[in-house]
Amino acid sequence: TTLGGHVRNVGRFYPALLELTTASIVSRSVARAQSMCINTTSVFTYMGEDFGISAMVEAQNVAGFVTQNYVDGFAKLDIDDLGLGAFFAFEELPGIDNDLTSRSALGGSPPNVTWPDNIAPLMDRGIGMLSGNLVFDRPSDSSEDGPYSALSIGINTADSDGVALELDIDLDEEMPLANDVKLIATEDFRYGRLLIDNSYGPETEPLDIPFRIQYFDGTDFVLNTDDSCTTLFFEQTSAPSALTFLTDGGSYTENLDDSETVIEVGFDIELGLFDGQTALRATDADQDVDRPLETSAPGIGNEGTVVIEFDLKHDSLPFWLDFLSYDWRVAGELEDDENNDLIYTDNPRSRLEFGSYRGHDRVINWQEIYIGPNP
């Protein structure tokens, strides 16, 4: 006797593998989203700063074709599978790569992958979008190192069914082991710090407050002329602001007292860096643009100095800039005097000096005359 028939809902099919395609890194993903970022195609990211990753993930069968049933509840790769342990940071070297994964961290928007639903066009099914932010931190003691001009960022993950990502990098090339990671892309990471330059002039004129950003080039700190994106913010209308005068510990000296000079008046200002230095724009459209941030003249008889500080973790900032802190001073000191304590979380400070001699107002120009050597 021959029996015939059919069976419904035999079971669930799952892919043979997951393939990462069109992967890339978005340098300075949070900074470049700010309105004052002049260059939105940055070529680097600071250590400790968010950078973005973006890629397509294809669920493929053994023949290398996309499995179009990997949708909705059948798509098992989700944010729980993309925790910190899924990502790698390493320098590609001959033999054994320099594994720096311990310095990786999740960014403000951790990576996630979204999949089409079952009403999506057939050509879109089984293809997920991976995106989110990661961080490559400073060393564990926060001391300066780098730069890493081509640090590799990779991923190794599998979904809850055990369907794994196809890998292409072996971190230990001399050992007979399988590949460890799928390369996303490489990125230039730099150790940065924010400075406020000291400023001086007569007590009858306002003083500029200039900012600079440097990075460690492997030997010294140099001006980061590639930075035309970092945004600072001075909030005057709802004080306190990120930039303030210090009022204790001997900040004010001589005849200069608290409130005799103020930083700007009456409006908020965004500070956008250009070639590593400040260029400014007022958020109030009626105010001047592209002029120095300044503190007012205290007036005749109010000569002296005061220390100002920029709080890199102030709530008024579009996002925290603590990745630009440095070991400027020992505890309790007002200024940078190169007497550090190996704690790299100091905010930048500078000293403003009113009352410096500038010459007579009636003198138009001084010319120095070169006297050559005697015959």
Coordinates of C-alpha atoms in Angstrom, one line a residue, residues 26-318:
V26 CA 31.9 57.5 10.8
S27 CA 34.6 59.7 12.4
R28 CA 33.6 61.9 15.3
S29 CA 29.9 60.9 14.8
V30 CA 28.6 63.1 17.6
A31 CA 30.8 66.1 17.0
R32 CA 30.1 66.3 13.3
A33 CA 26.3 66.4 14.0
Q34 CA 26.7 69.9 15.7
S35 CA 25.6 73.0 13.8
M36 CA 29.0 74.7 14.3
C37 CA 31.0 71.7 12.9
I38 CA 32.7 73.3 9.8
N39 CA 34.3 70.1 8.5
T40 CA 31.8 67.2 8.6
T41 CA 34.2 64.8 6.9
S42 CA 36.8 64.5 9.7
V43 CA 39.7 62.2 9.1
F44 CA 40.3 61.2 12.7
T45 CA 38.6 60.6 16.1
Y46 CA 39.9 61.6 19.5
M47 CA 40.6 58.8 22.0
G48 CA 37.6 58.6 24.3
E49 CA 35.3 60.2 21.8
D50 CA 32.3 58.5 20.1
F51 CA 32.7 57.3 16.5
G52 CA 30.1 55.6 14.4
I53 CA 30.0 52.2 12.6
S54 CA 27.7 51.5 9.7
A55 CA 27.3 48.2 7.7
M56 CA 24.8 45.9 6.1
V57 CA 24.3 42.4 7.4
E58 CA 23.2 39.7 5.0
A59 CA 21.7 36.4 6.2
Q60 CA 23.0 34.0 3.5
N61 CA 22.4 30.3 2.7
V62 CA 25.2 27.8 1.8
A63 CA 25.1 29.0 -1.9
G64 CA 25.8 32.6 -0.8
F65 CA 22.3 33.9 -1.6
V66 CA 20.3 36.0 0.9
T67 CA 17.7 34.1 2.8
Q68 CA 14.6 36.2 2.5
N69 CA 12.8 34.5 5.4
Y70 CA 15.2 36.2 7.9
V71 CA 12.6 38.8 8.9
D72 CA 10.6 39.8 12.0
G73 CA 10.8 37.2 14.7
F74 CA 12.9 34.9 12.5
A75 CA 15.7 37.4 12.5
K76 CA 17.6 36.4 15.6
L77 CA 20.6 38.8 15.6
D78 CA 19.7 41.8 17.8
I79 CA 21.2 44.3 20.2
D80 CA 21.8 41.7 22.8
D81 CA 24.3 40.0 20.5
L82 CA 26.1 43.2 19.8
G83 CA 27.5 44.0 23.3
L84 CA 31.0 45.2 23.9
G85 CA 32.3 41.6 23.6
A86 CA 31.4 41.6 19.9
F87 CA 33.9 44.3 18.9
F88 CA 37.7 44.4 18.5
A89 CA 40.3 47.1 18.2
F90 CA 43.7 46.1 16.9
E91 CA 46.8 47.1 14.9
E92 CA 47.4 44.8 12.0
L93 CA 51.1 43.7 12.3
P94 CA 53.1 40.9 10.7
G95 CA 52.7 37.7 12.7
I96 CA 50.8 38.7 15.9
D97 CA 48.5 41.7 15.7
N98 CA 48.5 44.3 18.6
D99 CA 45.2 43.6 20.3
L100 CA 43.8 46.8 21.9
T101 CA 40.3 45.5 22.4
S102 CA 40.5 46.2 26.2
R103 CA 40.3 49.9 25.3
S104 CA 37.0 49.5 23.5
A105 CA 33.8 50.8 24.9
L106 CA 30.2 51.3 23.9
G107 CA 29.3 54.8 22.8
G108 CA 26.3 56.9 23.7
S109 CA 24.1 55.1 21.1
P110 CA 25.3 51.4 21.3
P111 CA 25.4 49.4 18.1
N112 CA 22.2 47.8 17.0
V113 CA 20.9 46.0 13.9
T114 CA 17.4 46.4 12.4
W115 CA 15.8 43.9 10.1
P116 CA 13.0 44.4 7.5
D117 CA 9.5 43.0 8.4
N118 CA 7.6 40.4 6.5
I119 CA 5.8 43.0 4.3
A120 CA 9.0 44.5 3.0
P121 CA 9.9 44.0 -0.7
L122 CA 11.5 40.6 -1.3
M123 CA 14.8 42.3 -2.4
D124 CA 15.1 43.9 1.1
R125 CA 14.3 40.9 3.2
G126 CA 17.2 39.2 5.0
I127 CA 19.4 42.3 4.9
G128 CA 19.8 44.2 8.2
M129 CA 21.2 47.6 8.9
L130 CA 24.0 47.7 11.6
S131 CA 24.7 51.2 13.1
G132 CA 25.7 52.8 16.4
N133 CA 28.6 54.4 18.3
L134 CA 31.7 52.9 19.8
V135 CA 34.7 54.5 21.7
F136 CA 38.4 53.8 21.6
D137 CA 39.6 54.9 25.0
R138 CA 42.9 56.4 26.2
P139 CA 45.3 53.9 28.0
S140 CA 44.1 52.6 31.4
D141 CA 46.2 55.3 33.2
S142 CA 45.0 58.0 30.7
S143 CA 48.6 59.0 29.9
E144 CA 49.3 60.2 26.3
D145 CA 50.0 57.6 23.6
G146 CA 49.5 57.1 19.9
P147 CA 48.6 58.4 17.4
Y148 CA 47.1 55.3 15.8
S149 CA 46.9 56.2 12.1
A150 CA 45.2 53.0 11.0
L151 CA 43.7 51.2 13.9
S152 CA 41.4 48.4 12.8
I153 CA 37.9 48.0 14.2
G154 CA 36.3 44.6 13.9
I155 CA 33.4 42.5 14.9
N156 CA 32.7 38.8 15.8
T157 CA 29.2 37.8 16.7
A158 CA 26.5 35.2 16.2
D159 CA 22.7 35.2 16.6
S160 CA 20.8 33.3 19.2
D161 CA 20.5 30.3 16.8
G162 CA 24.3 30.2 16.6
V163 CA 24.5 31.5 13.1
A164 CA 27.9 33.2 13.0
L165 CA 29.3 36.1 11.2
E166 CA 31.8 35.2 8.4
L167 CA 35.3 36.3 9.6
D168 CA 38.3 37.4 7.6
I169 CA 41.1 38.5 10.1
D170 CA 43.3 36.2 12.1
L171 CA 44.7 38.2 15.0
D172 CA 47.4 35.6 15.6
E173 CA 48.6 34.8 12.1
E174 CA 51.4 32.4 13.1
M175 CA 49.1 30.0 15.0
P176 CA 47.0 27.4 13.2
L177 CA 43.7 28.9 14.4
A178 CA 40.6 30.1 12.5
N179 CA 40.0 33.8 11.8
D180 CA 39.0 35.8 14.9
V181 CA 37.2 38.9 13.6
K182 CA 35.5 40.5 10.6
L183 CA 37.1 43.9 9.7
I184 CA 34.7 46.9 9.7
A185 CA 37.3 49.5 8.7
T186 CA 40.3 51.4 10.0
E187 CA 40.4 54.8 11.8
D188 CA 42.9 57.5 12.9
F189 CA 42.7 57.9 16.7
R190 CA 44.5 60.8 18.4
Y191 CA 45.1 61.7 22.0
G192 CA 43.8 65.3 22.3
R193 CA 43.7 68.1 24.9
L194 CA 42.0 71.5 25.1
L195 CA 43.9 74.6 26.1
I196 CA 42.9 78.2 26.9
D197 CA 45.8 80.6 26.2
N198 CA 46.8 83.2 28.8
S199 CA 45.8 86.7 27.9
Y200 CA 47.0 90.1 29.0
G201 CA 46.4 93.8 28.2
P202 CA 45.4 97.2 29.8
E203 CA 42.6 97.3 32.3
T204 CA 40.8 99.7 30.1
E205 CA 40.2 97.2 27.2
P206 CA 38.5 93.8 26.9
L207 CA 40.7 90.7 26.6
D208 CA 40.3 87.9 24.1
I209 CA 39.9 84.3 25.4
P210 CA 41.5 82.0 22.8
F211 CA 41.1 78.2 22.7
R212 CA 43.3 75.7 21.0
I213 CA 43.3 71.9 20.6
Q214 CA 46.4 69.8 20.5
Y215 CA 47.1 66.2 19.9
F216 CA 50.1 64.0 20.8
D217 CA 52.1 63.2 17.7
G218 CA 54.2 60.5 19.4
T219 CA 56.8 63.0 20.7
D220 CA 55.2 66.3 21.5
F221 CA 51.8 67.9 21.6
V222 CA 51.1 69.9 18.4
L223 CA 48.2 72.0 17.2
N224 CA 45.5 69.8 15.6
T225 CA 45.0 71.7 12.4
D226 CA 42.7 68.9 11.2
D227 CA 40.1 69.8 13.8
S228 CA 37.5 72.2 12.3
C229 CA 34.6 70.5 14.0
T230 CA 34.8 70.6 17.8
T231 CA 32.1 72.8 19.3
L232 CA 32.3 74.6 22.6
F233 CA 29.4 76.5 24.2
F234 CA 29.2 79.6 26.4
E235 CA 25.8 79.9 28.0
Q236 CA 25.2 83.4 29.4
T237 CA 21.4 83.6 29.6
S238 CA 21.0 80.8 32.1
A239 CA 24.3 80.8 34.0
P240 CA 26.3 79.1 35.3
S241 CA 28.2 78.4 32.1
A242 CA 31.0 76.0 31.2
L243 CA 33.5 78.9 31.2
T244 CA 33.7 80.6 34.5
F245 CA 36.0 82.7 36.7
L246 CA 37.4 80.9 39.7
T247 CA 36.4 82.9 42.8
D248 CA 38.5 81.3 45.5
G249 CA 42.0 80.0 46.2
G250 CA 43.7 83.2 45.2
S251 CA 42.2 83.5 41.7
Y252 CA 41.8 87.3 41.9
T253 CA 45.0 89.3 42.6
E254 CA 46.0 92.9 43.2
N255 CA 43.1 95.4 42.7
L256 CA 40.9 93.1 40.6
D257 CA 37.9 91.8 42.4
D258 CA 35.0 89.5 41.6
S259 CA 32.4 90.9 39.1
E260 CA 34.7 93.7 37.9
T261 CA 35.1 91.9 34.6
V262 CA 32.6 89.5 33.0
I263 CA 32.6 87.1 30.1
E264 CA 30.4 88.4 27.3
V265 CA 27.0 89.8 28.3
G266 CA 23.4 88.8 27.7
F267 CA 23.6 86.1 25.1
D268 CA 24.8 82.5 24.4
I269 CA 27.7 81.7 22.1
E270 CA 28.7 78.6 20.2
L271 CA 32.5 78.3 19.7
G272 CA 33.4 76.3 16.6
L273 CA 37.1 75.5 16.1
F274 CA 38.7 76.1 12.8
D275 CA 42.1 74.5 12.1
G276 CA 42.4 73.7 15.8
Q277 CA 41.6 77.2 17.1
T278 CA 38.5 79.1 18.0
A279 CA 36.2 80.8 15.5
L280 CA 33.0 82.1 17.0
R281 CA 29.3 82.6 16.2
A282 CA 26.6 84.0 18.5
T283 CA 23.4 82.0 18.7
D284 CA 21.5 85.3 18.8
A285 CA 21.2 86.4 15.1
D286 CA 21.5 90.0 16.1
Q287 CA 25.0 89.6 17.5
D288 CA 28.3 89.7 15.6
V289 CA 29.7 86.5 14.1
D290 CA 33.3 85.2 13.8
R291 CA 34.8 87.4 16.5
P292 CA 36.8 86.4 19.6
L293 CA 35.1 85.4 22.8
E294 CA 36.1 88.1 25.3
T295 CA 35.9 89.3 28.9
S296 CA 35.0 93.0 29.6
A297 CA 37.4 95.7 30.6
P298 CA 37.4 96.2 34.4
G299 CA 38.3 99.9 34.2
I300 CA 41.0 102.2 35.5
G301 CA 42.3 101.2 38.9
N302 CA 41.2 97.6 38.7
E303 CA 44.4 96.1 37.4
G304 CA 45.2 92.5 38.4
T305 CA 44.7 88.9 37.3
V306 CA 42.0 86.2 37.5
V307 CA 41.9 82.5 36.6
I308 CA 39.3 81.1 34.3
E309 CA 38.3 77.5 33.8
F310 CA 36.4 75.6 31.1
D311 CA 34.3 72.7 32.5
L312 CA 34.6 69.9 30.0
K313 CA 31.7 68.0 31.6
H314 CA 29.3 70.9 32.0
D315 CA 25.6 70.2 31.5
S316 CA 25.3 73.2 29.1
L317 CA 27.6 71.6 26.5
P318 CA 26.0 69.8 23.5

